Coordinates of C-alpha atoms in Angstrom, one line a residue:
Chain A
M1 CA 12.0 -52.6 -1.8
S2 CA 13.9 -49.9 0.0
E3 CA 14.8 -50.2 3.7
P4 CA 11.9 -49.6 5.9
L5 CA 11.7 -46.3 7.7
Y6 CA 9.3 -46.1 10.7
L7 CA 7.7 -42.8 11.3
D8 CA 4.6 -43.9 13.1
H9 CA 5.8 -43.8 16.7
A10 CA 2.5 -42.3 17.9
A11 CA 0.9 -45.6 17.0
S12 CA 3.5 -47.6 18.9
A13 CA 7.2 -47.1 19.6
P14 CA 9.9 -49.7 19.4
L15 CA 10.8 -51.3 22.7
L16 CA 13.9 -49.6 24.2
A17 CA 16.9 -51.8 25.0
A18 CA 16.6 -51.0 28.7
A19 CA 13.0 -52.0 28.7
Q20 CA 13.7 -55.2 26.9
E21 CA 16.4 -56.0 29.4
A22 CA 14.0 -55.3 32.3
L23 CA 11.3 -57.4 30.8
L24 CA 13.5 -60.4 30.3
D25 CA 14.9 -60.0 33.8
G26 CA 11.3 -59.9 35.0
Y27 CA 10.4 -63.1 33.2
A28 CA 13.3 -64.8 35.1
R29 CA 11.7 -63.6 38.4
W30 CA 8.3 -64.9 37.7
A31 CA 6.5 -65.6 41.0
N32 CA 3.1 -64.3 41.7
P33 CA 3.4 -61.1 43.8
S34 CA 0.4 -62.2 45.8
S35 CA 2.1 -65.4 47.0
P36 CA 3.3 -65.3 50.6
H37 CA 6.5 -67.3 50.1
A38 CA 9.9 -65.9 49.6
A39 CA 9.7 -65.9 45.8
G40 CA 6.3 -64.2 45.9
R41 CA 7.6 -61.6 48.3
A42 CA 10.5 -60.8 46.1
A43 CA 8.1 -60.3 43.1
R44 CA 6.0 -58.0 45.3
A45 CA 9.1 -56.0 46.3
A46 CA 10.1 -55.6 42.6
L47 CA 6.6 -54.5 41.8
E48 CA 6.5 -51.9 44.5
D49 CA 10.0 -50.7 43.7
A50 CA 8.9 -50.2 40.1
R51 CA 5.8 -48.3 41.2
A52 CA 8.0 -45.9 43.1
R53 CA 10.3 -45.5 40.1
V54 CA 7.4 -44.8 37.8
K55 CA 6.2 -42.1 40.1
A56 CA 9.7 -40.6 40.4
A57 CA 10.3 -40.6 36.7
L58 CA 7.0 -39.0 36.0
G59 CA 7.2 -36.6 39.0
W60 CA 3.8 -37.9 40.2
Q61 CA 3.0 -37.4 43.9
G62 CA -0.2 -39.4 44.0
E63 CA -1.1 -43.1 43.5
V64 CA -0.5 -45.4 40.6
V65 CA -2.7 -48.3 39.5
F66 CA -1.2 -50.5 36.9
T67 CA -3.5 -51.6 34.1
S68 CA -3.2 -53.5 30.9
G69 CA -3.1 -50.2 28.9
A70 CA -4.5 -46.7 28.5
T71 CA -7.8 -48.1 27.3
E72 CA -8.4 -50.0 30.5
A73 CA -7.1 -47.1 32.7
L74 CA -9.6 -44.8 31.0
A75 CA -12.4 -47.2 31.5
I76 CA -11.7 -47.5 35.2
A77 CA -11.4 -43.7 35.6
M78 CA -14.6 -43.0 33.7
S79 CA -16.8 -45.8 35.1
R80 CA -15.7 -45.7 38.7
C81 CA -15.1 -42.0 39.4
R82 CA -16.8 -40.5 42.4
L83 CA -18.3 -37.8 40.2
P84 CA -20.4 -38.4 37.1
L85 CA -19.0 -37.7 33.7
G86 CA -19.8 -34.1 32.8
A87 CA -18.1 -33.6 29.4
V88 CA -15.2 -34.8 27.2
S89 CA -13.5 -32.9 24.5
S90 CA -14.6 -33.7 20.9
V91 CA -11.0 -34.5 19.9
E92 CA -10.4 -37.3 22.5
H93 CA -9.1 -40.7 21.4
E94 CA -11.7 -43.3 20.6
A95 CA -11.0 -45.0 23.9
V96 CA -12.5 -42.0 25.6
L97 CA -15.3 -41.2 23.2
R98 CA -16.8 -44.7 23.2
L99 CA -17.1 -44.6 27.0
A100 CA -18.4 -41.0 27.0
D101 CA -22.0 -41.3 25.9
P102 CA -24.3 -39.5 26.8
A103 CA -21.9 -36.8 28.2
P104 CA -21.6 -33.7 26.0
R105 CA -18.6 -33.1 23.8
L106 CA -16.6 -29.9 24.3
K107 CA -16.1 -28.1 21.1
V108 CA -12.7 -27.1 19.9
D109 CA -11.5 -24.1 17.8
R110 CA -9.9 -24.4 14.4
N111 CA -6.6 -25.3 15.9
G112 CA -8.2 -28.1 17.8
Q113 CA -8.0 -26.5 21.3
V114 CA -10.7 -26.6 23.9
D115 CA -11.8 -23.3 25.4
P116 CA -11.1 -23.5 29.2
A117 CA -14.2 -21.4 29.9
D118 CA -16.3 -24.4 28.7
T119 CA -14.8 -26.8 31.2
G120 CA -16.1 -25.3 34.5
L121 CA -18.4 -28.2 35.4
P122 CA -19.0 -29.8 38.8
A123 CA -18.3 -33.2 37.3
L124 CA -15.6 -35.3 35.8
V125 CA -14.2 -33.6 32.7
A126 CA -11.9 -35.5 30.3
V127 CA -9.4 -33.5 28.1
Q128 CA -6.4 -35.1 26.6
Q129 CA -2.9 -33.7 27.0
V130 CA -1.8 -34.2 23.4
N131 CA -3.9 -35.0 20.4
N132 CA -2.8 -38.3 18.8
E133 CA -3.5 -37.2 15.3
T134 CA -2.3 -33.6 15.2
G135 CA 0.1 -33.3 18.2
V136 CA -1.9 -30.3 19.5
I137 CA -1.3 -29.6 23.2
Q138 CA -4.4 -28.6 25.2
P139 CA -4.2 -25.7 27.7
L140 CA -4.6 -28.1 30.6
G141 CA -3.2 -25.6 33.1
E142 CA -6.1 -23.2 32.5
I143 CA -8.6 -26.1 32.1
V144 CA -7.7 -27.6 35.5
T145 CA -8.2 -24.2 37.1
A146 CA -11.7 -23.9 35.5
V147 CA -12.6 -27.5 36.4
H148 CA -11.5 -27.2 40.0
G149 CA -13.2 -23.8 40.3
A150 CA -16.5 -25.5 39.6
G151 CA -15.8 -28.4 42.0
G152 CA -15.1 -30.8 39.2
L153 CA -12.3 -33.3 38.5
L154 CA -10.0 -33.4 35.5
L155 CA -9.1 -36.6 33.7
A156 CA -6.2 -36.2 31.3
D157 CA -5.4 -38.9 28.7
C158 CA -1.6 -38.4 28.5
A159 CA -0.9 -41.4 26.3
Q160 CA 1.0 -39.3 23.8
G161 CA 2.7 -36.9 26.2
A162 CA 3.8 -39.1 29.1
G163 CA 7.6 -39.8 29.0
K164 CA 8.1 -37.0 26.5
I165 CA 6.8 -33.8 28.2
A166 CA 5.9 -33.0 31.8
L167 CA 2.6 -34.4 33.0
P168 CA -0.2 -31.8 33.5
D169 CA -1.7 -30.9 36.8
A170 CA -4.7 -33.2 36.7
D171 CA -6.7 -35.3 39.2
M172 CA -6.4 -38.5 37.1
V173 CA -3.8 -39.2 34.4
V174 CA -3.7 -42.1 32.0
I175 CA -0.5 -43.5 30.4
A176 CA 0.4 -46.3 28.1
A177 CA 3.9 -47.8 28.1
H178 CA 4.1 -48.7 24.4
K179 CA 4.0 -45.0 23.4
F180 CA 7.2 -44.2 25.1
G181 CA 9.3 -47.3 24.4
G182 CA 7.9 -49.7 27.0
P183 CA 6.0 -52.9 26.1
I184 CA 2.5 -53.2 24.7
G185 CA 0.1 -54.6 27.3
I186 CA 0.9 -52.3 30.3
G187 CA -0.3 -48.8 31.3
A188 CA -1.4 -47.0 34.4
L189 CA -4.0 -44.9 35.9
L190 CA -2.5 -42.1 38.1
L191 CA -4.7 -40.8 40.8
R192 CA -4.2 -37.7 42.9
E193 CA -5.8 -39.8 45.8
W194 CA -7.5 -43.1 46.1
S195 CA -10.8 -41.6 47.0
L196 CA -11.3 -40.3 43.4
I197 CA -12.6 -43.7 42.3
T198 CA -14.4 -46.6 43.9
P199 CA -12.5 -49.8 44.5
A200 CA -13.3 -53.0 42.7
S201 CA -11.7 -56.0 44.3
G202 CA -8.5 -58.0 44.1
Q203 CA -5.1 -56.7 43.4
E204 CA -3.7 -53.1 43.3
R205 CA -5.1 -52.4 46.7
G206 CA -8.5 -53.5 45.5
Y207 CA -8.6 -51.1 42.6
R208 CA -7.7 -53.5 39.8
P209 CA -8.2 -57.3 40.0
G210 CA -5.9 -59.7 38.2
T211 CA -2.4 -61.0 38.7
E212 CA 0.0 -58.1 38.3
A213 CA 2.1 -58.4 35.2
V214 CA 5.4 -57.7 37.0
P215 CA 7.7 -58.1 34.1
L216 CA 5.7 -55.6 32.0
V217 CA 5.7 -53.1 34.9
L218 CA 9.5 -53.4 35.3
A219 CA 9.9 -52.7 31.6
M220 CA 7.6 -49.7 31.8
A221 CA 9.7 -48.2 34.7
A222 CA 12.9 -48.8 32.8
A223 CA 11.5 -47.1 29.7
L224 CA 10.4 -44.1 31.6
E225 CA 13.8 -43.8 33.3
T226 CA 15.5 -43.6 29.9
G227 CA 14.3 -40.0 30.0
N228 CA 13.2 -37.4 27.5
A229 CA 16.5 -35.7 26.6
W230 CA 15.9 -36.7 23.0
M231 CA 12.9 -34.3 22.7
D232 CA 15.3 -31.4 21.8
E233 CA 16.5 -33.4 18.8
A234 CA 12.9 -34.3 18.0
A235 CA 12.0 -30.6 18.0
R236 CA 14.9 -29.8 15.6
L237 CA 13.8 -32.6 13.2
R238 CA 10.3 -31.5 13.4
A239 CA 11.2 -27.9 12.4
I240 CA 13.1 -29.2 9.4
L241 CA 10.1 -31.3 8.4
D242 CA 7.5 -28.6 8.9
S243 CA 9.3 -26.0 6.9
A244 CA 10.2 -28.4 4.1
I245 CA 6.6 -29.6 3.7
V246 CA 5.1 -26.1 3.7
E247 CA 7.8 -24.9 1.3
A248 CA 6.8 -27.7 -1.0
G249 CA 3.2 -26.7 -1.0
G250 CA 1.9 -28.8 1.8
G251 CA -0.1 -27.7 4.8
L252 CA 0.6 -28.2 8.5
I253 CA -2.6 -28.9 10.4
A254 CA -3.3 -26.7 13.4
A255 CA -0.2 -24.7 12.6
D256 CA -1.2 -22.0 15.1
A257 CA -1.5 -24.3 18.2
P258 CA 1.3 -25.5 20.4
Q259 CA 2.2 -29.0 19.3
I260 CA 4.3 -31.8 20.7
P261 CA 7.4 -32.2 18.5
T262 CA 6.8 -35.9 17.9
I263 CA 3.5 -35.6 16.0
G264 CA 2.7 -33.6 12.9
A265 CA -0.2 -33.9 10.5
Y266 CA 0.4 -32.7 6.9
A267 CA -2.0 -32.1 4.0
M268 CA -0.9 -32.9 0.5
P269 CA -3.2 -31.0 -1.9
G270 CA -5.0 -33.2 -4.4
V271 CA -3.9 -36.5 -3.0
S272 CA -6.1 -38.5 -0.7
S273 CA -4.8 -39.9 2.6
A274 CA -5.4 -43.4 1.3
A275 CA -3.4 -42.8 -1.9
Q276 CA -0.6 -41.3 0.0
L277 CA -0.5 -44.2 2.5
I278 CA -0.3 -46.8 -0.2
Q279 CA 2.6 -44.9 -2.0
F280 CA 4.6 -44.2 1.2
D281 CA 4.2 -47.9 2.2
S282 CA 5.5 -49.1 -1.2
M283 CA 8.5 -46.7 -0.7
G284 CA 9.1 -48.4 2.7
L285 CA 7.9 -45.4 4.8
A286 CA 5.6 -46.2 7.6
V287 CA 3.3 -43.3 8.4
S288 CA -0.4 -43.1 9.1
A289 CA -3.6 -41.3 8.4
G290 CA -4.9 -40.2 11.7
S291 CA -4.8 -42.7 14.5
A292 CA -3.8 -46.3 13.9
C293 CA -7.0 -47.4 15.6
S294 CA -9.2 -46.0 13.0
S295 CA -7.0 -46.3 10.0
G296 CA -8.8 -49.2 8.2
S297 CA -11.8 -46.9 7.7
M298 CA -10.4 -43.8 5.8
K299 CA -13.4 -41.7 6.7
L300 CA -12.7 -38.1 7.7
S301 CA -11.1 -38.1 11.2
H302 CA -13.4 -37.0 14.0
V303 CA -10.6 -34.7 15.1
I304 CA -10.5 -32.9 11.8
E305 CA -14.3 -32.8 11.7
A306 CA -14.4 -31.2 15.1
M307 CA -11.9 -28.6 14.2
G308 CA -13.8 -27.8 11.0
A309 CA -17.0 -27.4 13.0
G310 CA -15.5 -24.4 14.8
A311 CA -16.2 -20.8 13.9
G312 CA -17.6 -20.5 10.5
G313 CA -18.1 -24.2 10.0
A314 CA -15.9 -24.4 7.0
P315 CA -14.1 -27.8 6.5
I316 CA -10.4 -27.8 7.4
P317 CA -8.4 -27.4 4.1
G318 CA -6.8 -30.7 3.2
G319 CA -8.7 -32.6 5.9
S320 CA -9.1 -35.7 3.7
E321 CA -5.6 -35.4 2.4
L322 CA -3.7 -35.8 5.6
I323 CA -1.0 -38.1 6.8
R324 CA 0.4 -38.2 10.3
V325 CA 4.2 -38.3 10.8
S326 CA 5.4 -39.2 14.2
I327 CA 9.0 -39.0 15.4
G328 CA 10.7 -41.3 17.9
R329 CA 14.0 -41.4 19.6
D330 CA 15.5 -43.5 16.8
T331 CA 14.5 -41.0 14.1
T332 CA 17.4 -39.4 12.3
E333 CA 17.8 -36.3 10.2
A334 CA 18.6 -38.6 7.3
G335 CA 15.3 -40.3 7.8
I336 CA 13.4 -37.0 7.9
R337 CA 15.2 -35.9 4.7
R338 CA 14.3 -39.2 3.0
F339 CA 10.7 -38.7 4.0
I340 CA 10.7 -35.1 2.7
A341 CA 12.0 -36.3 -0.7
A342 CA 9.4 -39.0 -0.8
W343 CA 6.7 -36.5 0.1
K344 CA 7.7 -34.2 -2.8
E345 CA 7.7 -37.2 -5.2
V346 CA 4.3 -38.3 -4.2
A347 CA 3.0 -34.8 -4.4
R348 CA 4.4 -34.2 -7.8
A349 CA 3.0 -37.5 -9.2
G350 CA -0.3 -36.9 -7.6
R351 CA -0.9 -33.3 -8.6
P352 CA -3.4 -32.8 -11.4
E353 CA -1.8 -31.5 -14.6
Chain B
M1 CA 14.4 -73.1 46.9
I2 CA 11.9 -75.8 45.8
Y3 CA 8.9 -74.2 44.2
L4 CA 5.6 -76.1 44.7
D5 CA 3.2 -73.3 44.0
Y6 CA 2.5 -73.8 40.2
Q7 CA -1.1 -73.1 40.8
A8 CA -0.3 -69.5 41.7
T9 CA 1.8 -69.0 38.6
T10 CA 4.3 -70.8 36.4
P11 CA 7.7 -69.8 34.9
L12 CA 7.8 -68.6 31.3
A13 CA 8.5 -71.6 29.0
A14 CA 11.6 -71.3 26.8
E15 CA 9.3 -71.8 23.8
A16 CA 7.1 -68.9 24.9
R17 CA 10.1 -66.7 25.5
E18 CA 11.5 -67.4 22.1
A19 CA 8.2 -66.7 20.5
M20 CA 8.0 -63.3 22.2
L21 CA 11.5 -62.1 21.5
P22 CA 10.9 -61.0 17.8
W23 CA 8.0 -58.9 19.0
L24 CA 9.9 -57.3 21.8
A25 CA 12.5 -55.6 19.7
G26 CA 14.0 -52.3 18.9
P27 CA 13.9 -49.9 16.0
K28 CA 16.0 -52.1 13.7
S29 CA 13.4 -54.9 13.8
A30 CA 9.9 -55.1 12.4
G31 CA 8.5 -56.4 15.7
F32 CA 7.0 -53.5 17.5
A33 CA 4.2 -52.0 15.5
N34 CA 0.6 -51.4 16.3
P35 CA -1.4 -54.2 14.7
H36 CA -4.0 -51.6 13.7
S37 CA -1.5 -49.7 11.6
P38 CA -2.0 -50.2 7.9
H39 CA 1.7 -50.2 6.9
R40 CA 3.8 -53.3 6.6
F41 CA 4.9 -53.2 10.2
G42 CA 1.4 -53.1 11.4
R43 CA 0.2 -55.8 8.9
A44 CA 3.0 -58.1 10.2
A45 CA 1.8 -57.6 13.7
A46 CA -1.8 -58.2 12.9
A47 CA -0.9 -61.4 11.0
A48 CA 1.1 -62.6 13.9
I49 CA -1.9 -62.1 16.2
E50 CA -4.2 -64.0 13.9
A51 CA -1.8 -66.9 13.6
A52 CA -1.6 -66.9 17.4
R53 CA -5.3 -66.8 17.7
D54 CA -5.5 -70.0 15.7
Q55 CA -2.9 -71.7 17.8
V56 CA -4.8 -70.9 21.0
A57 CA -8.1 -72.0 19.4
A58 CA -6.5 -75.3 18.6
L59 CA -6.4 -76.0 22.4
L60 CA -10.1 -75.4 22.7
P61 CA -13.2 -76.9 21.2
P62 CA -13.9 -76.3 17.5
G63 CA -16.3 -73.6 16.4
G64 CA -15.3 -70.8 18.7
R65 CA -13.4 -67.6 18.6
V66 CA -10.6 -66.6 20.8
V67 CA -10.7 -63.0 22.2
F68 CA -7.4 -62.0 23.8
T69 CA -7.6 -60.2 27.1
S70 CA -5.1 -58.9 29.6
S71 CA -5.9 -61.8 32.1
A72 CA -8.5 -64.4 33.0
T73 CA -10.0 -61.8 35.3
E74 CA -10.7 -59.6 32.4
A75 CA -12.0 -62.6 30.3
I76 CA -14.4 -63.4 33.1
N77 CA -15.6 -59.8 33.5
L78 CA -16.1 -59.7 29.8
A79 CA -18.2 -62.9 29.9
I80 CA -20.4 -62.1 32.9
I81 CA -20.8 -58.4 32.5
G82 CA -21.1 -58.7 28.7
I83 CA -23.9 -61.3 28.8
K84 CA -25.8 -59.2 31.3
P85 CA -27.5 -62.2 32.9
R86 CA -30.6 -61.7 35.1
Q87 CA -30.4 -65.0 36.8
L88 CA -26.8 -66.2 37.3
H89 CA -25.9 -69.5 38.9
V90 CA -22.3 -69.9 40.2
S91 CA -20.7 -72.6 42.3
T92 CA -19.8 -71.5 45.8
I93 CA -16.1 -72.5 45.2
E94 CA -15.4 -70.3 42.2
H95 CA -12.4 -68.1 42.1
A96 CA -12.9 -64.6 43.4
A97 CA -12.7 -63.4 39.8
V98 CA -16.0 -65.1 39.2
L99 CA -17.6 -64.5 42.6
D100 CA -16.7 -60.8 42.8
T101 CA -17.9 -60.2 39.2
A102 CA -21.1 -62.0 39.9
K103 CA -21.7 -59.8 42.9
A104 CA -20.9 -56.7 41.0
S105 CA -23.3 -57.6 38.1
D106 CA -26.9 -56.7 38.0
A107 CA -27.9 -60.4 38.2
V108 CA -29.7 -62.3 40.9
V109 CA -26.9 -64.7 41.9
H110 CA -27.8 -68.2 42.8
P111 CA -25.1 -70.2 44.6
I112 CA -24.6 -73.8 43.5
A113 CA -23.6 -75.9 46.5
V114 CA -20.8 -78.4 46.5
D115 CA -20.6 -81.6 48.5
A116 CA -17.9 -82.6 51.1
L117 CA -15.5 -83.4 48.3
G118 CA -15.9 -79.9 46.8
L119 CA -17.9 -81.2 43.8
V120 CA -21.0 -79.8 42.2
S121 CA -23.5 -82.6 41.5
A122 CA -23.4 -83.8 37.9
N123 CA -27.2 -84.2 38.2
S124 CA -27.7 -80.5 38.9
Q125 CA -30.7 -78.8 37.3
F126 CA -31.3 -75.2 36.8
A127 CA -34.5 -73.2 36.8
P128 CA -35.8 -72.2 33.4
E129 CA -35.2 -68.6 34.3
A130 CA -31.5 -69.2 34.4
D131 CA -29.5 -67.1 31.9
L132 CA -25.9 -68.1 32.7
V133 CA -24.3 -70.8 34.7
A134 CA -20.6 -70.5 35.7
V135 CA -18.7 -73.5 37.1
M136 CA -14.9 -73.8 37.1
Q137 CA -13.2 -76.8 35.5
V138 CA -10.6 -77.3 38.3
N139 CA -10.7 -75.7 41.7
N140 CA -7.6 -73.6 42.4
E141 CA -7.3 -74.5 46.0
I142 CA -8.1 -78.2 46.2
G143 CA -7.8 -79.4 42.6
T144 CA -11.2 -81.0 42.3
I145 CA -12.4 -81.5 38.7
Q146 CA -16.0 -80.5 38.2
P147 CA -18.4 -82.4 35.9
V148 CA -18.5 -79.4 33.7
E149 CA -19.8 -81.1 30.5
A150 CA -22.8 -82.5 32.4
L151 CA -23.3 -79.0 33.9
A152 CA -23.1 -77.4 30.5
D153 CA -25.8 -79.8 29.3
A154 CA -27.9 -78.9 32.3
A155 CA -27.4 -75.2 31.7
H156 CA -28.5 -75.7 28.0
A157 CA -31.5 -77.7 29.1
A158 CA -32.6 -74.7 31.1
G159 CA -32.0 -72.4 28.2
A160 CA -28.9 -70.9 29.8
L161 CA -25.3 -70.3 28.6
F162 CA -22.4 -72.0 30.3
L163 CA -19.2 -70.2 31.3
C164 CA -16.2 -72.3 32.4
D165 CA -13.3 -70.7 34.2
A166 CA -10.7 -73.2 32.9
V167 CA -7.7 -71.3 34.2
Q168 CA -6.3 -74.3 36.1
G169 CA -7.3 -76.9 33.5
V170 CA -6.4 -75.5 30.1
G171 CA -3.2 -77.1 28.8
K172 CA -3.6 -79.9 31.2
L173 CA -7.1 -81.3 30.7
S174 CA -9.4 -81.2 27.7
A175 CA -11.5 -78.2 27.7
P176 CA -15.3 -78.8 28.1
A177 CA -16.5 -79.4 24.6
N178 CA -20.0 -78.0 25.1
A179 CA -19.2 -74.9 27.1
D180 CA -20.3 -71.6 25.5
M181 CA -17.5 -69.5 27.0
I182 CA -14.1 -70.6 28.4
A183 CA -11.7 -68.3 30.3
L184 CA -8.0 -68.9 30.5
S185 CA -4.8 -67.3 31.6
A186 CA -1.4 -67.6 30.1
H187 CA 0.7 -67.4 33.2
K188 CA -0.9 -70.5 34.6
L189 CA 0.4 -72.5 31.7
Y190 CA 3.9 -71.3 31.2
G191 CA 3.0 -68.2 29.3
P192 CA 3.6 -64.6 30.4
K193 CA 1.7 -62.6 32.9
G194 CA -0.5 -59.9 31.4
I195 CA -2.4 -62.0 28.9
G196 CA -5.4 -64.3 28.9
A197 CA -8.3 -65.1 26.6
L198 CA -12.0 -65.7 26.5
W199 CA -13.0 -68.4 24.1
V200 CA -16.6 -67.8 22.8
R201 CA -18.6 -70.4 20.9
M202 CA -19.5 -68.9 17.5
N203 CA -21.9 -71.5 16.1
R204 CA -24.9 -72.6 18.0
A205 CA -24.3 -76.3 17.6
G206 CA -23.4 -76.6 21.3
A207 CA -26.8 -75.2 22.2
A208 CA -28.8 -76.6 19.4
N209 CA -31.1 -78.5 21.6
S210 CA -31.5 -75.9 24.1
R211 CA -34.4 -73.6 24.3
R212 CA -34.9 -70.1 25.6
R213 CA -37.8 -68.4 27.1
A214 CA -39.9 -66.7 24.4
G215 CA -40.9 -63.1 24.8
T216 CA -39.5 -59.7 24.7
G217 CA -36.6 -58.5 26.8
D218 CA -34.4 -61.4 26.0
S219 CA -31.1 -60.2 27.3
L220 CA -29.3 -61.7 24.4
G221 CA -31.7 -60.5 21.8
H222 CA -31.9 -63.9 20.3
S223 CA -34.2 -66.8 20.4
Q224 CA -31.5 -69.2 21.2
P225 CA -28.5 -68.9 23.4
C226 CA -25.5 -67.8 21.5
A227 CA -22.6 -66.4 23.4
M228 CA -21.6 -64.3 20.5
C229 CA -24.8 -62.3 20.3
W230 CA -23.7 -59.7 22.7
F231 CA -20.5 -59.2 20.8
R232 CA -22.4 -58.6 17.6
R233 CA -24.8 -56.3 19.4
G234 CA -21.9 -54.3 20.6
G235 CA -20.8 -53.9 17.1
G236 CA -17.4 -53.8 15.6
V237 CA -16.0 -56.7 17.5
V238 CA -14.5 -58.5 14.6
R239 CA -13.8 -55.4 12.6
G240 CA -14.2 -52.1 14.2
P241 CA -12.6 -49.4 16.3
H242 CA -11.1 -51.4 19.1
G243 CA -8.6 -50.7 21.7
R244 CA -5.2 -51.9 20.7
R245 CA -4.1 -55.3 20.1
S246 CA -0.9 -56.1 21.9
R247 CA 1.5 -58.1 20.0
P248 CA 4.5 -58.4 22.2
C249 CA 2.0 -60.4 23.8
A250 CA 1.5 -62.5 20.7
T251 CA 0.5 -66.0 21.0
V252 CA 2.7 -68.9 20.8
M253 CA 2.3 -72.5 21.6
G254 CA 5.0 -75.0 22.2
P255 CA 5.3 -78.0 20.0
G256 CA 2.2 -80.0 19.8
G257 CA 0.3 -77.5 21.8
S258 CA 1.5 -79.0 25.0
V259 CA 3.0 -75.8 26.2
A260 CA 0.5 -73.1 25.5
G261 CA 2.7 -70.2 25.9
R262 CA 2.1 -66.7 24.9
L263 CA -1.3 -65.6 24.4
D264 CA -1.2 -62.0 23.6
A265 CA -3.3 -59.0 24.3
E266 CA -5.4 -58.1 21.5
R267 CA -8.0 -55.8 22.6
L268 CA -10.2 -56.8 19.8
C269 CA -13.4 -56.4 21.6
R270 CA -12.5 -53.6 23.8
S271 CA -14.6 -51.0 22.2
A272 CA -17.7 -53.1 22.0
L273 CA -17.0 -54.2 25.5
A274 CA -16.3 -50.8 26.9
R275 CA -19.5 -49.6 25.5
Q276 CA -21.5 -52.6 26.3
F277 CA -20.6 -52.8 29.9
E278 CA -18.2 -51.1 32.3
Y279 CA -15.5 -53.2 30.9
P280 CA -12.5 -53.5 33.0
T281 CA -12.5 -55.5 36.0
R282 CA -15.4 -54.6 38.1
G283 CA -15.7 -56.4 41.4
T284 CA -17.2 -55.9 44.7

């Protein structure tokens, strides 16, 4: 078996060395930040320092509520917002969609983008920053203008963008540390102001009960502070990958939309997603078909389905023949070239004579 | 400094730390993937979670399933909001995680008084309308041990389910063998912060002799109490689109289970939960 090559960073990224160090340091300073004694006060100080560092690293001026992940942050935002949920985009992550009923879904065009004109609602509107399957970036600048113009609030799931590209102007933002090199088990809900949601009880100023996981918070802050300078290299690698796949007869999904460099979805004509995954896995290449969360099922992704439902209603070509490649800061040009060679091999073997 | 506040939290055991390290690693390791990913990295993570689940289950009564959560607070939310009780009985000295969640639920909350020693009477009886009874195993402020097995029997006699907040007892005392749900937290037993679990009885043996009011509108959709019913109703708990399982928080026990270290965050039920009730941490 060849050496494994991980190209599934959108599912989860390796823990950064700085984050691991911060985490282990946090486990050595283990008191409960709610305890009034000296050890507890020190843990509280470390927690609040980390909160300030997270805000600084993200350029966020508002409030930060630490949660166990993006899923929980979304659930808090959607169930406790002062406005009712008005609509969500049809290409949101499952974590949003399963909380969204019965709110209407905003349609997307064939490139997977929401039309800002559809988002002017006097309610909570949820549109992601970056799609986790296609890397498509939504026009959140125009969307927030439309939402605010109607007296609504914008919730942006930034799980795939935070730590990589600048946060959008939104009322509430959701992030997950394990997507940018922090640990699994920690995320945050960023709030423009406290009054956007109703409090619950307990910790985090009464907005999120449960003992704060200080070591995980410290690690998240450290991961964010590592910065995003590597995104230039990610863009370069991504350009190599896109042109090579297209040249070899593959299709780049949502090619006409702006995309984050770290996530690309590629169609391989005549070879199903499942068949590709099995072959890439046997070659030591870890990629995915759509999101990790839905990849046991192998049904057509709701994202691709929503894109195909756009003008004309024709299915997206290669929609069931996709794999997602996601680049991380440890990805090298050699790795990308190895993947390209493997892609061509699988395509050649799988192409009907 | 001499630390005598182990009720508030405990340090991370060396065994727990060791168990976590392989899953808190960089790109040269295999220990960072999403356990929902189908490739080898993901499969290894998923396998580690299942092994950990068995290790945690070994601390708890047979016949149940361990659902990993981010904390005991979340486990308690999951239990109380998930069951959707109409008539909820809780002791007056429960932790705020139970009291606040009870208050935030749609249930009529019936306080169960304690005596001057902080004990609930082992001879307590509950009205036949009761759906859920919640009494902690060990009080977090005064350390009293409640007669939880007798109270679970009384709950079952009334046709109700019994939830035990065992945060201060697990790993130190035997868990109540006849509870229907048990909430626990890793950082109270030398595991890391950010991980807990809800143990849910899967078979109905523990409630075999109990009865339930006949008629429509049974909140559990079942003729007998079965804590797992609402999970099933939510769909996709055991296999389905969930939130992510967290493996750096993978479970580990010390030798002989005496140090129950690392539980880890698997969000295995999240989707069902999120849909079923306003999942995370609702309180007052």
